[in-house]
PDB file of C-alpha atoms in Angstrom:
ATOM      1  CA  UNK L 144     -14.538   8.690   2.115  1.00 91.00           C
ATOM      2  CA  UNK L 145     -14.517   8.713   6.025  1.00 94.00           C
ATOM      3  CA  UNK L 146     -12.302   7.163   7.981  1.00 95.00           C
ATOM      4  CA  UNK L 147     -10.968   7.477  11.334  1.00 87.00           C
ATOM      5  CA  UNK L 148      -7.410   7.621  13.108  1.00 90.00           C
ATOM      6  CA  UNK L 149      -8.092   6.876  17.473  1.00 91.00           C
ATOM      7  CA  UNK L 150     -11.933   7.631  16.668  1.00 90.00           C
ATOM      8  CA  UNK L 151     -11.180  10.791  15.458  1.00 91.00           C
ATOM      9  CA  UNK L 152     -13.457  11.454  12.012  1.00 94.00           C
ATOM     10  CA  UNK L 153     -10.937  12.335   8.381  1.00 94.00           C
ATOM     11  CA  UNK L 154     -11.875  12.257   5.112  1.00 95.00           C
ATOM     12  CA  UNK L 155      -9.802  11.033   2.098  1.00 96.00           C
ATOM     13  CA  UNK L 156      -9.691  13.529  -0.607  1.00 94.00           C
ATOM     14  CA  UNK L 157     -11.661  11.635  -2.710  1.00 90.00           C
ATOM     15  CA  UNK L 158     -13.599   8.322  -3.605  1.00 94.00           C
ATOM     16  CA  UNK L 159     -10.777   5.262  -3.563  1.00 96.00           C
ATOM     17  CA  UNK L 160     -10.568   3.114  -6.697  1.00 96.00           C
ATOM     18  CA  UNK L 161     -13.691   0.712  -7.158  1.00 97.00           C
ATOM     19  CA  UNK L 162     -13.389  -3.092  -7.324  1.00 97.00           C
ATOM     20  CA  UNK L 163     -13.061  -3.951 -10.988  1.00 98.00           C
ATOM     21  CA  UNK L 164     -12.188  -0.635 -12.417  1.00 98.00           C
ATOM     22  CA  UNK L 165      -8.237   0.361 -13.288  1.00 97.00           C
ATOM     23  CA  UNK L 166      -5.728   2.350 -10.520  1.00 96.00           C
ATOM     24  CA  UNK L 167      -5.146   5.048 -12.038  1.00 96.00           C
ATOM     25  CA  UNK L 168      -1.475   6.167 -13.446  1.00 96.00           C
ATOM     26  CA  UNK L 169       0.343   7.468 -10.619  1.00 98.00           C
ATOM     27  CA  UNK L 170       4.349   7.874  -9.448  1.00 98.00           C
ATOM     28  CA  UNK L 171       5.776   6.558  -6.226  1.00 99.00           C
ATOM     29  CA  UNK L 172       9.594   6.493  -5.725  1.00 98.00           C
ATOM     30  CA  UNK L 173      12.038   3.560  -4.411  1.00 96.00           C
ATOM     31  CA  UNK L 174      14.433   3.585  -1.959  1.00 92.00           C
ATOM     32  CA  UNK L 175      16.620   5.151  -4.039  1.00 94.00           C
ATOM     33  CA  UNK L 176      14.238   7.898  -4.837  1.00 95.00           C
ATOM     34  CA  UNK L 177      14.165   7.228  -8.261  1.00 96.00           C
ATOM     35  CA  UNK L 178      10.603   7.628  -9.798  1.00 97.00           C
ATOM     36  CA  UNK L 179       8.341   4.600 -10.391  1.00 97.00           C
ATOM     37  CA  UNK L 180       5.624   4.839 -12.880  1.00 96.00           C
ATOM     38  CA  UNK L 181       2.579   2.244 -11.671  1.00 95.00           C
ATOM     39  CA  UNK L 182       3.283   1.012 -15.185  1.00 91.00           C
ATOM     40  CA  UNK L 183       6.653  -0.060 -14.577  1.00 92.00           C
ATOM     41  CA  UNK L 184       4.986  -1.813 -11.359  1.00 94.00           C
ATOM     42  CA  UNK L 185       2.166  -3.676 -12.676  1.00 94.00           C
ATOM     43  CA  UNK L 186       4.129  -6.311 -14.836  1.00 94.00           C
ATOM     44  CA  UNK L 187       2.482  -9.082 -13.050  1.00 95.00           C
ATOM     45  CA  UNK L 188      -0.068  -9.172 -10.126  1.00 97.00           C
ATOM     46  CA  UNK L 189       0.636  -7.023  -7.373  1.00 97.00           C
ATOM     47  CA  UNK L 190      -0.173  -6.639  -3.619  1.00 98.00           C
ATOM     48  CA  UNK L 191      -0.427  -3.256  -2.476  1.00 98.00           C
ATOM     49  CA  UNK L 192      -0.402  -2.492   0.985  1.00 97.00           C
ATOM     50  CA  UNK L 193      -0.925   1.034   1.764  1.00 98.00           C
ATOM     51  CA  UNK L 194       0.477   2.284   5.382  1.00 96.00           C
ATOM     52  CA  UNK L 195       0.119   5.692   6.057  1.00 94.00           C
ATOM     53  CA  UNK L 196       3.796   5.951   8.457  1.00 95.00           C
ATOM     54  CA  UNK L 197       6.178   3.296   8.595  1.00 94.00           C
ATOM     55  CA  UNK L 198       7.533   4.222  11.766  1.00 89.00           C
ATOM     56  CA  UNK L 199       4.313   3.431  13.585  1.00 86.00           C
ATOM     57  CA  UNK L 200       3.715  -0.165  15.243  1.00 81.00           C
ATOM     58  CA  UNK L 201       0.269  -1.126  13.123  1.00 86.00           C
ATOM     59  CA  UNK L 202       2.127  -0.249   9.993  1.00 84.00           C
ATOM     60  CA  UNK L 203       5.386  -1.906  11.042  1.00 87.00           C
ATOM     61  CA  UNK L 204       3.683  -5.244  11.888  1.00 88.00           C
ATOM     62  CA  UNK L 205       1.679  -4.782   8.836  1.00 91.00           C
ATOM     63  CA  UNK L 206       4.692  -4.666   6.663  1.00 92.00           C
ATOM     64  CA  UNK L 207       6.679  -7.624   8.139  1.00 91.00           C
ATOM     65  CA  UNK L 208       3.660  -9.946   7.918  1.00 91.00           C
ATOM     66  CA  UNK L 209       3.143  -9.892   4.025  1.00 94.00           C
ATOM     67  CA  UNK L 210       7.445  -9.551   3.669  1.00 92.00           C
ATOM     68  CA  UNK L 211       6.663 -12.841   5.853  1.00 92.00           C
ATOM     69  CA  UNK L 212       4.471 -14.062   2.997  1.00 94.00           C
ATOM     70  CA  UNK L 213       6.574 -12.988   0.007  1.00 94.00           C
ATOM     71  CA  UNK L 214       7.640 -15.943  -1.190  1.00 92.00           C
ATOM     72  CA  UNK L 215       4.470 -18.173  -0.607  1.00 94.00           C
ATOM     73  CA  UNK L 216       3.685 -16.182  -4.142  1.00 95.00           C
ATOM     74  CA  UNK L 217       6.667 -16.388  -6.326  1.00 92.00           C
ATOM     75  CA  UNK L 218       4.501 -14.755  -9.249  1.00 94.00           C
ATOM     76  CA  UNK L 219       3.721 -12.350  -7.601  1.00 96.00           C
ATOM     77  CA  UNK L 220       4.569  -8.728  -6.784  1.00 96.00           C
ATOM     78  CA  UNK L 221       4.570  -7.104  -3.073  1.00 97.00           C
ATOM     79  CA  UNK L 222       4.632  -3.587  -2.421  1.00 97.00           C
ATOM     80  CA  UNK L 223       4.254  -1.420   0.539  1.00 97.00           C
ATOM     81  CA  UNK L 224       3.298   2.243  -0.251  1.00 98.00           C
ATOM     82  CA  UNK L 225       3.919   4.810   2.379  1.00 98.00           C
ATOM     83  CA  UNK L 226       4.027   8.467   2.344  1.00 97.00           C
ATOM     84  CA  UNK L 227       7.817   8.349   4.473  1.00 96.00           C
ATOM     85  CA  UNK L 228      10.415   9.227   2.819  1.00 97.00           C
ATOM     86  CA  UNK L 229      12.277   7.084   0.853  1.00 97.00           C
ATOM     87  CA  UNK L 230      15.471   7.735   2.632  1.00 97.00           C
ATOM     88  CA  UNK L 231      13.291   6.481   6.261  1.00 96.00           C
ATOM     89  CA  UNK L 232      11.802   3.504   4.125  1.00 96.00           C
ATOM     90  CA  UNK L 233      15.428   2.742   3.679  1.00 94.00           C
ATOM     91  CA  UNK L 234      16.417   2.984   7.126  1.00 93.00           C
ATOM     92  CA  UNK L 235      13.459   1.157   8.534  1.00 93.00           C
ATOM     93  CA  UNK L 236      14.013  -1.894   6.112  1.00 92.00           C
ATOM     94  CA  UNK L 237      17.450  -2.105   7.425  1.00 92.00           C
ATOM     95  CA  UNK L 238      16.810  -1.645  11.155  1.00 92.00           C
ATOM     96  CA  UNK L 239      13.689  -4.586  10.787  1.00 93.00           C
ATOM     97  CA  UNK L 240      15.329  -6.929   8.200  1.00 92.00           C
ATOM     98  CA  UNK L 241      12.617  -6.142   5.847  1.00 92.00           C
ATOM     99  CA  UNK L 242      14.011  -7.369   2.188  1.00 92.00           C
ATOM    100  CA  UNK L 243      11.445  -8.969   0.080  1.00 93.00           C
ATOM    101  CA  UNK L 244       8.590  -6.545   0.068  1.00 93.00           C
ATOM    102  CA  UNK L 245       9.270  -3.507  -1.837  1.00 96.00           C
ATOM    103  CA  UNK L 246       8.905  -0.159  -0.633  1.00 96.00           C
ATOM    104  CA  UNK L 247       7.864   2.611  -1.959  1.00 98.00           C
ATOM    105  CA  UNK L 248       7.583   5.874  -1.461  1.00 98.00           C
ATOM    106  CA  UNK L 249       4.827   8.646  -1.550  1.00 98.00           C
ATOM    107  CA  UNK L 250       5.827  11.083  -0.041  1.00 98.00           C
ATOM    108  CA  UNK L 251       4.804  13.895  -2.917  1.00 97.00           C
ATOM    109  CA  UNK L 252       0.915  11.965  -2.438  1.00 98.00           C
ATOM    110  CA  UNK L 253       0.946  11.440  -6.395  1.00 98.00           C
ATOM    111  CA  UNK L 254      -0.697   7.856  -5.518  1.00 98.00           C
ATOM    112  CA  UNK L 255      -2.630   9.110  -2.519  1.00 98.00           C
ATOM    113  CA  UNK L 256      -4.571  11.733  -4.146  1.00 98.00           C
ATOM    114  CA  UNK L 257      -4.663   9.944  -7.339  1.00 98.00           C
ATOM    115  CA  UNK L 258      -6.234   6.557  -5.798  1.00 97.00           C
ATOM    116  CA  UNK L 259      -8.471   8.676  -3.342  1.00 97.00           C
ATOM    117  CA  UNK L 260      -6.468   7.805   0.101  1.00 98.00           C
ATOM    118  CA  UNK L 261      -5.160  10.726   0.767  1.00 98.00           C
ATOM    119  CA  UNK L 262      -5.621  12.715   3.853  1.00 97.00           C
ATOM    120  CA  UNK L 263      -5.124  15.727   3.578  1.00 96.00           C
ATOM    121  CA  UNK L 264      -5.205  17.309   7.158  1.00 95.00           C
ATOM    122  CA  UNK L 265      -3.111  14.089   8.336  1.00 95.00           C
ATOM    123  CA  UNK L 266      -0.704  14.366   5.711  1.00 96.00           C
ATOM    124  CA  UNK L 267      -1.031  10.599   5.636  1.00 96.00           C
ATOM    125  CA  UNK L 268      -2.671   7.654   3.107  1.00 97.00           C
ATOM    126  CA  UNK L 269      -5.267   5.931   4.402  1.00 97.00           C
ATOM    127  CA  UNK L 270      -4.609   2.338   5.556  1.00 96.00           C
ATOM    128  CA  UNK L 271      -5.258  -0.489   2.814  1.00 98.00           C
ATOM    129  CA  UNK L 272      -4.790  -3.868   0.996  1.00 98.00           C
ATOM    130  CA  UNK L 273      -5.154  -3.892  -3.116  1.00 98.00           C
ATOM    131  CA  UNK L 274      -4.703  -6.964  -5.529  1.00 98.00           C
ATOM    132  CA  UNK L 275      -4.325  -5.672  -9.101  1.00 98.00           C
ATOM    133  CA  UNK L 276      -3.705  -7.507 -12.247  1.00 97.00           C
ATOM    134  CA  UNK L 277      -1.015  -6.576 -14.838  1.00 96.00           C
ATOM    135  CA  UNK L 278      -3.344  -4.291 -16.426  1.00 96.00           C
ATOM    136  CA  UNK L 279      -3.677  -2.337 -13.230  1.00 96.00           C
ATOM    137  CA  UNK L 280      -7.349  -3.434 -12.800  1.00 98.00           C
ATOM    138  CA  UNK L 281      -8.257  -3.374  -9.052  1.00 98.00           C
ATOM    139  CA  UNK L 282      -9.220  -7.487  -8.480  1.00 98.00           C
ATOM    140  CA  UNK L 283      -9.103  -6.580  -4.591  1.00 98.00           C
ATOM    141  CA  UNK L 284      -9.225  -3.982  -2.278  1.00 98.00           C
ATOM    142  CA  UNK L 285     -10.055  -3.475   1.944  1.00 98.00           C
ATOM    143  CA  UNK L 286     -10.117  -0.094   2.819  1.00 97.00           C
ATOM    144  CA  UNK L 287      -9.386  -0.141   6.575  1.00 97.00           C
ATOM    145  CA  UNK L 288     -12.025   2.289   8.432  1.00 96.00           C
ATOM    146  CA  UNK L 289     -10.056   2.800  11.649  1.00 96.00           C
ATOM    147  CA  UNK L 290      -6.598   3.571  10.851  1.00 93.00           C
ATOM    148  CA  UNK L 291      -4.954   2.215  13.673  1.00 94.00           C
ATOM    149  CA  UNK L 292      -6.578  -1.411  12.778  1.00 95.00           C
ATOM    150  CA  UNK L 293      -5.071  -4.298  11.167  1.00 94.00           C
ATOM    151  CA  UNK L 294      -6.114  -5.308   7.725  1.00 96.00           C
ATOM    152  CA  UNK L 295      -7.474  -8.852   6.943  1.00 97.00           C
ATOM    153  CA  UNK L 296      -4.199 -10.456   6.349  1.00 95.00           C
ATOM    154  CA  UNK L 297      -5.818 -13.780   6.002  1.00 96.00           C
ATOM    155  CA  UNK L 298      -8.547 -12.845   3.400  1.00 98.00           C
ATOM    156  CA  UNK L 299      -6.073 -10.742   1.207  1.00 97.00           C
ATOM    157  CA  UNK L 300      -3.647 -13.651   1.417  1.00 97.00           C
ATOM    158  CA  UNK L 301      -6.293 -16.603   0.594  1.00 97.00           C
ATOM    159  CA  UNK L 302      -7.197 -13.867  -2.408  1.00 98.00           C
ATOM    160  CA  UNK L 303      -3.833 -14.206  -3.550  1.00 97.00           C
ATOM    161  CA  UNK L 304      -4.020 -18.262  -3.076  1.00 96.00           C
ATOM    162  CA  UNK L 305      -6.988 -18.322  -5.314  1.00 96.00           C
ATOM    163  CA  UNK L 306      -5.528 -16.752  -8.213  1.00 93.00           C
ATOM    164  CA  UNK L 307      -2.644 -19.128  -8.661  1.00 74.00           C
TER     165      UNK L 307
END
């Protein structure tokens, strides 16, 4: 798939998951950087959002608006994915007073190349929102085209709203 980062032209290393068909098994680790298996993750609904660098404003801003929206959806589970390390996830939570999203980290691509987001030449994921069920089925997904964009906060969140 093509996307672009400041209008320059990438390509993810694959086809991303379709609406309606299951992520695939993949590992990410948490702050801790002990392995999570996306079946440990998917006990309930989830909200993916996939940043490809914490560190960067769009991602930043991303983050802190759904940790903003955390508990607007008690039953359900919010996740950032980025390929930092989890040791600068860690750092960045603290410095921004991120502490109800949960981070995660993939920095060995295992869900990048396994979803179809990874960039290869960038190193990076590319930006995206996912809603999947507890079965891992994909109910949701907005693959941002320019990386340096915002994703639809308002249509993933009314998403969310519709399902409870």
């Amino acid at each position: 798939m093509q996307v672009t980062l400041k209008g320059e032209n990438l390509e993810t290393i694959g086809t991303p998951i379709a609406l309606d068909a299951k992520m695939p098994e993949f590992e990410v680790k948490d702050q801790t950087g002990n392995i999570q298996s996306s079946n440990n993750l998917f006990n309930r609904i989830s909200l993916i959002s996939v940043v490809p660098n914490i560190n960067t404003s769009v991602c930043s801003v991303s983050t802190k608006h759904f940790n903003q929206d955390v508990d607007k959806f008690s039953d359900i589970n919010f996740y950032t994915i980025s390929t930092n390390t989890p040791e600068e996830q860690k750092n960045w939570c603290a410095a921004e007073g991120v502490d109800k999203m949960v981070l995660l980290s993939d920095d060995e691509h295992d869900f990048g190349k396994k979803s179809g987001l990874f960039i290869q030449t960038a190193g990076i994921d590319a930006r995206s929102v996912w809603v999947v069920d507890e079965t891992g089925k994909v109910l949701y997904r907005e693959i941002i085209s320019e990386i340096t964009d915002y994703p639809n906060y308002e249509a993933a969140l009314n998403f969310l709203a519709s399902l409870s």
